[in-house]
Short mmCIF file of C-alpha atoms in Angstrom, two decimals:
data_model
loop_
_atom_site.label_atom_id
_atom_site.label_comp_id
_atom_site.label_asym_id
_atom_site.label_seq_id
_atom_site.Cartn_x
_atom_site.Cartn_y
_atom_site.Cartn_z
CA MET A 1 116.47 68.17 145.31
CA ASN A 2 118.78 67.62 148.25
CA VAL A 3 119.20 70.85 150.20
CA ALA A 4 121.96 69.41 152.38
CA LEU A 5 124.05 68.46 149.34
CA GLN A 6 127.74 69.01 149.97
CA VAL A 7 129.29 71.29 147.42
CA ALA A 8 132.90 71.62 146.30
CA LEU A 9 134.39 74.42 144.21
CA VAL A 10 137.42 73.87 142.02
CA TYR A 11 139.19 76.86 140.55
CA GLY A 12 141.54 76.34 137.71
CA PRO A 13 144.21 78.95 137.09
CA GLY A 14 142.74 82.32 136.12
CA ALA A 15 139.18 81.31 136.92
CA PRO A 16 136.84 83.84 138.53
CA GLU A 17 136.24 83.46 142.24
CA GLY A 18 132.93 85.23 142.76
CA LEU A 19 131.08 81.94 143.20
CA ALA A 20 132.96 81.27 146.45
CA SER A 21 131.48 84.27 148.25
CA PHE A 22 128.10 83.67 146.66
CA ALA A 23 127.92 79.97 147.63
CA GLY A 24 128.42 80.69 151.33
CA LYS A 25 130.38 78.54 153.79
CA GLU A 26 127.74 76.04 154.93
CA GLY A 27 128.51 72.69 153.33
CA VAL A 28 130.88 74.29 150.85
CA SER A 29 134.49 73.32 150.48
CA ILE A 30 137.12 74.57 148.11
CA TRP A 31 139.27 71.94 146.50
CA ASP A 32 142.88 72.49 145.66
CA PRO A 33 143.19 72.15 141.90
CA ALA A 34 146.71 70.71 142.15
CA ARG A 35 145.42 67.86 144.31
CA ILE A 36 142.66 67.05 141.83
CA ARG A 37 145.14 66.66 139.03
CA ALA A 38 146.90 64.09 141.20
CA ALA A 39 144.11 62.51 143.23
CA GLY A 40 140.88 63.15 141.28
CA PHE A 41 137.60 63.40 143.18
CA LEU A 42 138.62 64.33 146.72
CA ASP A 43 135.59 63.59 148.90
CA PRO A 44 132.82 61.02 148.19
CA GLN A 45 130.43 63.01 150.45
CA VAL A 46 130.32 65.85 147.92
CA GLY A 47 127.18 65.94 145.75
CA ILE A 48 128.00 68.80 143.33
CA VAL A 49 131.40 69.88 142.12
CA PHE A 50 131.62 73.25 140.41
CA LEU A 51 134.39 73.04 137.90
CA MET A 52 135.44 76.65 137.40
CA VAL A 53 138.04 76.21 134.70
CA ASP A 54 137.94 79.04 132.25
CA ALA A 55 140.93 78.00 130.20
CA GLY A 56 140.49 76.48 126.74
CA ALA A 57 138.26 73.54 125.86
CA GLU A 58 141.19 71.09 126.05
CA GLU A 59 141.90 72.23 129.60
CA GLN A 60 138.24 71.78 130.50
CA LYS A 61 138.38 68.22 129.17
CA ALA A 62 141.56 67.49 131.11
CA TRP A 63 139.99 68.63 134.39
CA LEU A 64 136.86 66.59 133.77
CA GLN A 65 139.00 63.57 133.08
CA ALA A 66 141.03 64.00 136.27
CA LEU A 67 137.91 64.47 138.36
CA GLY A 68 136.17 61.46 136.83
CA ARG A 69 138.89 58.92 137.64
CA ASN A 70 137.49 58.02 141.07
CA ALA A 71 134.17 59.92 141.19
CA GLU A 72 131.01 58.43 142.64
CA LYS A 73 128.34 57.72 140.03
CA THR A 74 125.91 59.99 141.89
CA ALA A 75 128.08 63.12 142.05
CA VAL A 76 127.10 65.97 139.73
CA VAL A 77 129.62 68.18 137.93
CA ALA A 78 128.57 71.73 137.08
CA LEU A 79 130.85 72.90 134.31
CA TYR A 80 131.29 76.67 134.24
CA ALA A 81 131.47 78.45 130.89
CA PRO A 82 131.65 75.47 128.55
CA HIS A 83 133.80 76.42 125.57
CA LEU A 84 132.35 73.66 123.38
CA SER A 85 128.99 71.95 123.72
CA VAL A 86 128.41 70.34 127.12
CA SER A 87 127.56 67.15 125.23
CA GLU A 88 131.07 67.00 123.80
CA LEU A 89 132.97 68.13 126.88
CA ALA A 90 131.00 65.76 129.14
CA MET A 91 132.43 62.77 127.28
CA ALA A 92 135.76 63.48 128.99
CA TYR A 93 134.10 62.72 132.33
CA ARG A 94 133.58 59.18 133.52
CA TYR A 95 129.79 59.68 133.83
CA PRO A 96 128.69 62.09 131.06
CA GLU A 97 125.10 61.98 132.33
CA GLN A 98 126.23 63.78 135.50
CA VAL A 99 127.68 66.86 133.75
CA VAL A 100 125.65 70.11 133.48
CA GLY A 101 126.81 73.36 131.89
CA VAL A 102 126.32 76.64 133.78
CA GLY A 103 126.73 80.20 132.57
CA PHE A 104 126.87 83.52 134.39
CA LEU A 105 129.14 86.51 134.69
CA ASP A 106 131.16 86.17 137.80
CA GLN A 107 131.06 89.80 138.88
CA MET A 108 127.28 89.91 138.46
CA LEU A 109 126.42 86.75 140.38
CA SER A 110 124.11 87.74 143.24
CA PRO A 111 120.61 86.91 144.48
CA GLY A 112 118.21 88.05 141.75
CA SER A 113 120.72 87.61 138.94
CA LEU A 114 120.20 84.97 136.32
CA VAL A 115 122.13 81.77 135.71
CA GLU A 116 121.95 79.74 132.50
CA ILE A 117 121.64 75.99 132.95
CA ALA A 118 122.57 73.80 129.98
CA PRO A 119 122.17 70.02 130.01
CA GLY A 120 124.07 68.05 127.39
CA LEU A 121 122.49 65.36 125.22
CA ARG A 122 123.31 62.67 127.78
CA THR A 123 122.67 64.67 130.95
CA ALA A 124 120.26 63.10 133.46
CA VAL A 125 117.26 65.12 134.69
CA ALA A 126 118.25 64.67 138.33
CA ALA A 127 121.65 66.24 137.67
CA VAL A 128 120.06 69.29 136.03
CA ASP A 129 117.62 69.66 138.93
CA ALA A 130 120.42 69.51 141.48
CA VAL A 131 122.43 72.30 139.83
CA GLU A 132 119.38 74.45 139.21
CA GLY A 133 118.33 73.90 142.84
CA PHE A 134 121.70 75.15 144.08
CA PHE A 135 121.21 78.53 142.40
CA ARG A 136 117.49 78.83 143.16
CA GLU A 137 118.04 78.18 146.87
CA ARG A 138 120.40 81.15 146.82
CA GLY A 139 117.84 83.44 145.19
CA CYS A 140 118.98 83.27 141.57
CA GLU A 141 116.73 83.10 138.54
CA THR A 142 117.55 80.38 136.04
CA GLU A 143 116.89 79.69 132.38
CA ARG A 144 117.47 76.32 130.78
CA VAL A 145 119.09 76.69 127.38
CA LYS A 146 120.44 74.25 124.83
CA ASP A 147 124.08 73.41 125.42
CA PHE A 148 126.40 75.17 123.07
CA SER A 149 129.69 76.99 123.25
CA GLY A 150 129.34 80.10 125.43
CA LEU A 151 125.61 79.51 126.02
CA VAL A 152 123.73 82.81 125.54
CA LEU A 153 125.13 85.71 127.58
CA ARG A 154 128.83 85.04 127.12
CA ARG A 155 128.37 84.35 123.43
CA VAL A 156 126.57 87.63 122.71
CA LEU A 157 128.76 89.67 125.04
CA PHE A 158 132.01 88.24 123.67
CA MET A 159 130.89 89.04 120.12
CA ILE A 160 130.24 92.65 121.18
CA ILE A 161 133.67 92.82 122.85
CA ASN A 162 135.32 91.22 119.81
CA GLU A 163 133.81 93.88 117.54
CA ALA A 164 134.91 96.64 119.91
CA ALA A 165 138.43 95.17 119.80
CA TYR A 166 138.36 95.17 115.98
CA ALA A 167 137.21 98.81 115.99
CA LEU A 168 140.08 99.72 118.31
CA TRP A 169 142.58 97.64 116.35
CA GLU A 170 141.57 99.40 113.14
CA GLY A 171 142.00 102.71 114.92
CA ILE A 172 138.54 104.10 114.18
CA ALA A 173 138.26 105.63 117.66
CA SER A 174 139.99 105.71 121.04
CA ARG A 175 139.24 103.07 123.70
CA GLU A 176 137.59 105.74 125.87
CA ASP A 177 135.36 106.94 123.02
CA ILE A 178 134.37 103.37 122.11
CA ASP A 179 133.31 102.69 125.70
CA LEU A 180 131.56 106.04 126.15
CA ALA A 181 129.70 105.67 122.84
CA MET A 182 128.30 102.25 123.75
CA LYS A 183 127.20 103.41 127.20
CA LEU A 184 125.54 106.63 126.02
CA GLY A 185 124.46 105.65 122.50
CA THR A 186 122.83 102.37 123.35
CA ASN A 187 122.65 102.18 127.14
CA TYR A 188 125.13 99.36 127.77
CA PRO A 189 125.83 98.87 131.49
CA MET A 190 129.58 99.00 130.82
CA GLY A 191 131.74 99.93 127.87
CA PRO A 192 132.78 96.75 126.01
CA LEU A 193 136.51 97.35 126.50
CA GLU A 194 136.31 98.08 130.24
CA TRP A 195 133.98 95.08 130.51
CA ALA A 196 136.59 92.96 128.73
CA ASP A 197 139.24 94.06 131.23
CA SER A 198 137.03 93.10 134.12
CA ILE A 199 136.18 89.65 132.69
CA GLY A 200 139.72 88.92 131.52
CA LEU A 201 140.88 88.86 127.90
CA ASP A 202 142.20 85.32 128.23
CA ARG A 203 138.71 84.09 129.05
CA ILE A 204 137.18 86.04 126.18
CA TYR A 205 139.81 84.67 123.82
CA ASN A 206 139.06 81.10 124.93
CA GLY A 207 135.33 81.66 124.51
CA LEU A 208 135.69 83.05 120.99
CA LYS A 209 138.09 80.26 120.03
CA GLY A 210 135.53 77.71 121.21
CA LEU A 211 132.80 79.32 119.08
CA HIS A 212 135.16 79.51 116.12
CA GLU A 213 136.03 75.83 116.47
CA GLU A 214 132.42 74.77 117.00
CA TYR A 215 131.08 76.60 113.93
CA GLY A 216 134.11 76.76 111.66
CA ASP A 217 132.70 80.15 110.71
CA ASP A 218 135.01 83.18 110.42
CA ARG A 219 132.27 85.23 112.03
CA TYR A 220 133.75 84.04 115.34
CA ARG A 221 137.47 84.46 114.76
CA PRO A 222 138.96 86.34 117.68
CA CYS A 223 140.36 89.78 116.92
CA PRO A 224 144.15 89.50 116.48
CA LEU A 225 144.54 92.32 118.98
CA ILE A 226 142.97 90.13 121.70
CA ARG A 227 145.30 87.26 120.82
CA LYS A 228 148.31 89.54 120.91
CA MET A 229 147.34 91.04 124.26
CA VAL A 230 146.70 87.62 125.81
CA ALA A 231 150.09 86.41 124.56
CA ALA A 232 151.74 89.43 126.19
CA GLY A 233 149.92 88.85 129.47
CA HIS A 234 147.83 92.00 129.09
CA THR A 235 144.67 90.19 130.15
CA GLY A 236 142.89 92.97 132.04
CA LYS A 237 142.26 93.91 135.66
CA ARG A 238 143.85 90.85 137.25
CA ALA A 239 147.06 91.43 135.34
CA GLY A 240 147.01 95.16 136.09
CA ILE A 241 146.86 95.95 132.39
CA GLY A 242 144.52 95.19 129.52
CA PHE A 243 142.82 97.76 127.32
CA TYR A 244 143.37 100.09 130.27
CA THR A 245 145.99 100.27 133.01
CA HIS A 246 144.66 99.29 136.44
CA HIS A 247 147.12 100.57 139.01
CA ALA A 248 144.92 99.86 142.03
CA GLU A 249 144.36 96.25 141.00
CA ARG A 250 147.99 95.39 140.32
CA GLY A 251 149.16 92.36 142.24
CA LYS A 252 145.66 91.39 143.35
CA GLY A 253 143.87 88.16 142.45
CA MET B 1 120.07 133.21 126.33
CA GLU B 2 121.12 133.80 122.72
CA ASN B 3 124.81 133.11 122.10
CA GLY B 4 125.22 134.99 118.83
CA LYS B 5 125.84 131.91 116.69
CA HIS B 6 123.53 130.66 113.99
CA VAL B 7 122.63 127.02 113.24
CA MET B 8 120.80 125.90 110.13
CA VAL B 9 119.10 122.50 110.18
CA ILE B 10 117.99 121.12 106.84
CA GLY B 11 115.19 118.57 107.06
CA GLY B 12 112.48 118.88 109.69
CA GLY B 13 111.65 115.23 110.36
CA THR B 14 112.02 113.64 113.80
CA MET B 15 115.80 114.00 113.79
CA GLY B 16 115.92 117.50 112.29
CA GLN B 17 113.30 118.88 114.68
CA GLY B 18 114.99 117.27 117.66
CA ILE B 19 118.42 118.59 116.68
CA ALA B 20 117.03 122.08 116.11
CA LEU B 21 115.39 122.13 119.54
CA VAL B 22 118.58 120.92 121.21
CA CYS B 23 120.45 123.83 119.56
CA VAL B 24 117.80 126.41 120.46
CA LEU B 25 117.75 125.26 124.08
CA SER B 26 121.48 125.98 124.26
CA GLY B 27 121.06 129.50 122.91
CA TYR B 28 121.69 129.08 119.20
CA ARG B 29 119.56 131.06 116.78
CA THR B 30 118.30 128.18 114.63
CA THR B 31 116.68 127.98 111.21
CA VAL B 32 114.93 124.79 110.17
CA VAL B 33 114.59 124.37 106.41
CA ASP B 34 112.21 122.01 104.66
CA LEU B 35 109.83 121.84 101.72
CA PRO B 36 106.73 124.10 101.95
CA ALA B 37 104.42 121.11 102.47
CA ALA B 38 106.36 120.02 105.57
CA ILE B 39 106.35 123.37 107.37
CA PRO B 40 102.97 123.17 109.18
CA ARG B 41 103.97 119.74 110.54
CA ILE B 42 107.27 121.09 111.85
CA ARG B 43 105.52 124.05 113.49
CA THR B 44 103.06 121.69 115.20
CA GLY B 45 105.93 119.45 116.28
CA VAL B 46 107.83 122.30 117.92
CA GLU B 47 104.68 123.62 119.61
CA ARG B 48 103.85 120.16 120.93
CA PHE B 49 107.39 119.75 122.32
CA LEU B 50 107.13 123.09 124.12
CA ALA B 51 103.62 122.43 125.43
CA ASP B 52 104.87 119.12 126.83
CA ARG B 53 107.72 120.88 128.66
CA VAL B 54 105.31 123.41 130.12
CA LYS B 55 102.97 120.64 131.22
CA LYS B 56 105.82 118.86 132.97
CA GLY B 57 106.70 122.09 134.75
CA LYS B 58 110.13 122.28 133.06
CA PHE B 59 109.32 125.45 131.10
CA SER B 60 107.73 128.79 131.93
CA ALA B 61 105.81 130.96 129.46
CA ALA B 62 108.94 133.11 129.19
CA ASP B 63 111.01 130.07 128.19
CA VAL B 64 108.53 129.25 125.45
CA GLN B 65 108.70 132.80 124.16
CA ASN B 66 112.46 132.67 124.24
CA VAL B 67 112.54 129.46 122.17
CA MET B 68 109.98 130.77 119.69
CA GLY B 69 112.11 133.90 119.30
CA LEU B 70 115.21 131.86 118.44
CA ILE B 71 113.71 129.37 116.00
CA ALA B 72 112.69 130.12 112.40
CA ILE B 73 111.16 127.73 109.89
CA GLU B 74 111.93 128.49 106.26
CA GLU B 75 111.52 127.08 102.76
CA ASP B 76 114.79 128.07 101.12
CA LEU B 77 118.51 127.97 101.74
CA SER B 78 118.99 131.73 102.22
CA ALA B 79 119.90 131.17 105.90
CA ALA B 80 123.12 129.52 104.68
CA ALA B 81 124.59 132.98 104.12
CA SER B 82 124.80 133.61 107.87
CA ALA B 83 124.89 130.08 109.39
CA ASP B 84 127.96 128.98 111.38
CA TRP B 85 126.81 125.36 111.55
CA ILE B 86 124.75 123.70 108.82
CA ILE B 87 123.30 120.37 109.88
CA GLU B 88 121.78 118.17 107.21
CA ALA B 89 119.06 115.76 108.40
CA ILE B 90 117.17 114.96 105.21
CA ALA B 91 116.21 111.43 104.09
CA GLU B 92 119.07 108.93 103.60
CA ASN B 93 119.43 109.52 99.87
CA PHE B 94 123.00 109.95 98.69
CA ASP B 95 122.25 111.87 95.49
CA ALA B 96 119.89 114.27 97.27
CA LYS B 97 122.51 115.00 99.92
CA LYS B 98 125.25 115.49 97.35
CA LYS B 99 123.09 117.96 95.39
CA LEU B 100 122.22 119.79 98.61
CA PHE B 101 125.89 120.12 99.57
CA SER B 102 126.78 121.58 96.21
CA ASP B 103 123.98 124.15 96.53
CA LEU B 104 125.08 124.99 100.06
CA GLU B 105 128.69 125.42 99.03
CA LYS B 106 127.71 128.33 96.79
CA ALA B 107 125.62 130.04 99.46
CA MET B 108 127.47 129.47 102.74
CA LYS B 109 130.16 131.43 104.60
CA THR B 110 133.64 130.04 103.93
CA GLU B 111 134.29 129.35 107.61
CA ALA B 112 131.00 127.48 108.16
CA THR B 113 130.84 123.70 108.59
CA ILE B 114 128.40 121.35 106.88
CA CYS B 115 127.46 118.44 109.13
CA THR B 116 125.56 115.40 107.95
CA ASN B 117 123.44 113.38 110.34
CA THR B 118 123.73 110.31 108.13
CA SER B 119 123.98 106.96 109.90
CA SER B 120 124.65 104.75 106.90
CA LEU B 121 126.14 106.71 104.01
CA SER B 122 129.80 107.54 103.41
CA VAL B 123 130.59 111.05 104.63
CA THR B 124 133.77 110.88 102.57
CA ALA B 125 131.86 110.25 99.35
CA MET B 126 129.50 113.11 100.20
CA ALA B 127 132.40 115.53 100.69
CA ALA B 128 134.39 114.38 97.67
CA GLY B 129 134.40 116.80 94.74
CA MET B 130 133.50 119.84 96.80
CA ARG B 131 135.69 122.92 96.53
CA ASN B 132 136.62 122.47 100.19
CA PRO B 133 135.81 118.89 101.26
CA GLY B 134 137.35 119.72 104.65
CA CYS B 135 134.25 121.70 105.58
CA VAL B 136 132.13 118.53 105.70
CA LEU B 137 131.92 116.14 108.63
CA GLY B 138 129.43 113.77 110.19
CA LEU B 139 127.47 114.71 113.28
CA HIS B 140 125.54 111.59 114.18
CA PHE B 141 122.78 112.24 116.71
CA PHE B 142 120.73 109.42 118.23
CA ASN B 143 116.98 109.15 118.30
CA PRO B 144 115.36 111.06 120.00
CA PRO B 145 118.00 113.83 119.93
CA ALA B 146 116.43 115.74 122.81
CA VAL B 147 116.98 112.73 125.11
CA MET B 148 120.01 110.81 123.82
CA PRO B 149 123.23 112.31 125.18
CA LEU B 150 125.70 111.02 122.55
CA VAL B 151 126.87 112.58 119.29
CA GLU B 152 129.41 110.81 117.07
CA ILE B 153 131.68 113.27 115.24
CA VAL B 154 132.69 111.58 112.00
CA ARG B 155 135.99 112.64 110.45
CA THR B 156 136.91 112.08 106.85
CA CYS B 157 140.44 112.11 105.39
CA TRP B 158 140.03 115.88 104.85
CA THR B 159 138.95 116.76 108.38
CA ASP B 160 141.78 118.63 110.06
CA GLU B 161 142.44 118.85 113.80
CA ALA B 162 141.09 122.38 114.04
CA THR B 163 137.74 121.46 112.46
CA ALA B 164 137.41 118.35 114.63
CA ALA B 165 138.21 120.40 117.74
CA LYS B 166 135.67 123.04 116.74
CA ALA B 167 132.99 120.37 116.25
CA PHE B 168 133.90 118.86 119.62
CA GLU B 169 133.31 122.20 121.31
CA PHE B 170 130.09 122.73 119.40
CA VAL B 171 128.68 119.38 120.56
CA GLN B 172 129.64 120.19 124.14
CA SER B 173 128.01 123.61 123.79
CA ILE B 174 124.67 121.95 123.00
CA ARG B 175 125.17 119.83 126.13
CA LYS B 176 125.84 116.52 124.43
CA PHE B 177 128.79 114.12 124.81
CA PRO B 178 130.98 114.02 121.69
CA VAL B 179 133.07 111.06 120.55
CA LEU B 180 135.44 111.16 117.58
CA VAL B 181 135.32 108.42 114.97
CA LYS B 182 136.80 107.87 111.52
CA ASP B 183 134.34 107.62 108.63
CA THR B 184 133.83 103.83 108.60
CA PRO B 185 130.59 101.84 108.19
CA GLY B 186 128.28 102.11 111.20
CA PHE B 187 130.77 104.43 112.98
CA ILE B 188 131.10 103.16 116.58
CA VAL B 189 127.63 102.45 117.94
CA ASN B 190 125.77 100.98 114.98
CA ARG B 191 128.75 98.79 114.17
CA ILE B 192 129.41 97.32 117.62
CA ALA B 193 125.71 97.06 118.51
CA ARG B 194 125.15 94.75 115.50
CA SER B 195 126.32 91.78 117.57
CA PHE B 196 123.76 92.40 120.32
CA ALA B 197 120.89 92.02 117.85
CA VAL B 198 122.24 89.66 115.22
CA GLU B 199 123.99 87.13 117.48
CA SER B 200 120.79 86.95 119.54
CA LEU B 201 118.75 86.32 116.39
CA LYS B 202 121.19 83.57 115.44
CA ILE B 203 120.84 81.97 118.89
CA VAL B 204 117.05 81.94 118.51
CA THR B 205 117.24 80.63 114.95
CA GLU B 206 119.40 77.76 116.19
CA GLY B 207 116.89 76.95 118.92
CA ILE B 208 119.41 77.49 121.73
CA ALA B 209 116.96 79.73 123.59
CA ALA B 210 113.62 81.46 122.94
CA PRO B 211 113.47 85.28 122.49
CA GLU B 212 111.96 85.86 125.94
CA GLN B 213 114.70 83.71 127.48
CA VAL B 214 117.43 85.63 125.68
CA ASP B 215 115.92 88.94 126.85
CA ARG B 216 115.78 87.74 130.46
CA ILE B 217 119.32 86.39 130.31
CA MET B 218 120.73 89.64 128.91
CA ARG B 219 118.81 91.78 131.42
CA LEU B 220 119.17 89.73 134.61
CA GLY B 221 122.44 88.01 133.77
CA GLY B 222 124.23 90.85 132.02
CA ASN B 223 122.57 93.98 133.46
CA PHE B 224 121.52 95.28 130.03
CA LYS B 225 118.59 97.70 130.44
CA MET B 226 116.63 96.02 127.63
CA GLY B 227 116.91 92.63 126.01
CA PRO B 228 117.84 92.51 122.31
CA PHE B 229 114.37 91.48 121.17
CA GLU B 230 112.48 94.09 123.19
CA LEU B 231 114.88 96.65 121.78
CA MET B 232 114.49 95.41 118.19
CA ASP B 233 110.70 95.61 118.50
CA MET B 234 111.00 99.16 119.79
CA VAL B 235 113.42 100.36 117.12
CA GLY B 236 111.63 98.47 114.35
CA ILE B 237 112.65 95.12 112.86
CA ASP B 238 112.80 96.76 109.41
CA VAL B 239 115.07 99.55 110.65
CA ASN B 240 117.40 97.08 112.34
CA PHE B 241 117.47 94.83 109.27
CA ALA B 242 118.22 97.78 106.97
CA VAL B 243 121.13 98.91 109.16
CA THR B 244 122.47 95.35 109.38
CA ARG B 245 122.33 94.87 105.61
CA SER B 246 123.93 98.20 104.91
CA ILE B 247 126.85 97.54 107.27
CA TYR B 248 127.28 94.00 105.93
CA ARG B 249 127.49 95.31 102.35
CA ALA B 250 129.74 98.19 103.34
CA PHE B 251 132.22 95.73 104.92
CA PHE B 252 132.24 93.65 101.71
CA GLU B 253 130.27 90.80 103.28
CA GLU B 254 132.44 90.35 106.34
CA PRO B 255 130.82 87.36 108.14
CA ARG B 256 130.77 89.17 111.51
CA PHE B 257 128.02 91.40 110.13
CA ARG B 258 126.03 88.77 108.24
CA PRO B 259 122.26 89.38 108.67
CA GLN B 260 119.89 86.62 109.75
CA ILE B 261 117.08 85.15 107.68
CA LEU B 262 114.74 85.52 110.67
CA GLN B 263 115.00 89.34 110.35
CA GLN B 264 114.06 89.15 106.70
CA ASP B 265 111.14 86.79 107.43
CA LEU B 266 109.74 89.17 110.02
CA VAL B 267 110.02 92.09 107.61
CA ASN B 268 108.39 90.06 104.82
CA ALA B 269 105.56 89.16 107.19
CA GLY B 270 105.01 92.82 108.09
CA ARG B 271 105.90 92.06 111.71
CA LEU B 272 107.97 95.20 112.20
CA GLY B 273 107.72 95.56 115.97
CA ARG B 274 105.66 97.79 118.24
CA LYS B 275 104.61 100.09 115.42
CA THR B 276 102.70 97.26 113.70
CA GLY B 277 101.47 95.68 116.94
CA ARG B 278 103.61 92.65 116.32
CA GLY B 279 107.28 91.90 115.84
CA ILE B 280 109.14 89.33 117.87
CA TYR B 281 106.42 89.81 120.49
CA SER B 282 102.76 90.77 120.20
CA TYR B 283 101.55 94.08 121.59
CA GLU B 284 98.07 95.03 122.63
CA THR B 285 96.75 98.47 121.73
CA GLY B 286 98.19 99.90 124.95
CA GLY B 287 101.65 98.93 123.76
CA LYS B 288 102.05 96.24 126.41
CA LYS B 289 103.36 92.81 125.64
#
């Protein structure tokens, strides 16, 4: 584990930015996504690149491909929120053995919180250790899980949110009552619809689509209401409107 | 303390007792009705609840006397003649509930409301065929009622605004938080919470993570108070499986609610959770993992 490893963060459009404040400034640079599309891997000194692209699986592949064009063989790519298996997505990168999947909820990332680490079938042990080391040095707990669309937390949470969206779409209760019921009836830390607004409906839609594609099982089809809202730009807090209206947040992020 | 209104709770099991106590504590004169054989157990249950409150310093001797003065335990439905709210909390047997409602209809005041605490049966089907089906609605309390703050008010196609509003005020008057939901399988909570348990079971079945890993991830990564497997062991694997199956059937086998074979295996093996000492996890006699 190399403590002095240089780290770069790449944010695709709409990606969460909580990792930037969590990572600190020492040895951390933020790469301009537009430059990567044109120039690929920007600095050979960098040991881990965090690819924070929370668009669809095809987008994730495109970014991996761009980054891989001129990457060093030793550089590790931590792929945030893989929408398909890491094994499959990693094949878009020049060195699939260097790609590791990571999963966490952006707004909950802090020392003491837990990060999922998911190696793909080809991933090298050293690459997994490097990514795990990054989070452990910053006080996070980690669990290694098998690589699959959404890993564990996002998969379960997105299924809960999807069901809440179906319940709302079918008009069985109001958004406020759905959220209140889940907080008081079963102790959820947030109501699923307010949680969805804070994560971003576009990201939830991409996650569910990935699961749906991976399994081919209608269990995972995204609620049409989520699709409709994403199409209309009602993606949650960042957009100022999602399941709720967020006046204070409008124009931010 | 008494507010002049009368509540009748039918069925004195865990839910019925808890609901009755919640009503009494908010000043309702409350009658609990059950079969003669069940009455000593209900009396003991109420006394134990009160003794516990006294022990914790939450109740004085006067409070206990007050409660005992407001609660009655009876064997027949005669209380229906004066009850404003009739809450049914008998076993989840559709025919038994239907028969009970038809008996109540003959004995109750016309302006009274019959509330069912069912979690898995159709309130609509229970109300259908009654002279005034609009007097029936669901009042779904959570276990244990004395602690859990939520009550789902379940409306059928006959429930009018005035009845729903009256139920809303009633729930607030017993210091609970009401939510309104249409009569649909699992209402809000049991329906949406399916994913927490069943998707986690599917993840374990597929070998993506072990149960203890999933629990840690959901707690430390997602801020859930309990992981899905700890919760399932506490609630009972059999209870969770029964709810899952019932919702799956009620939604005509919608794949989002499909149960997992692992649940069935655990039930078949008698590994029902904490109550049998073993479920997903093993528990020593002290209840610790």
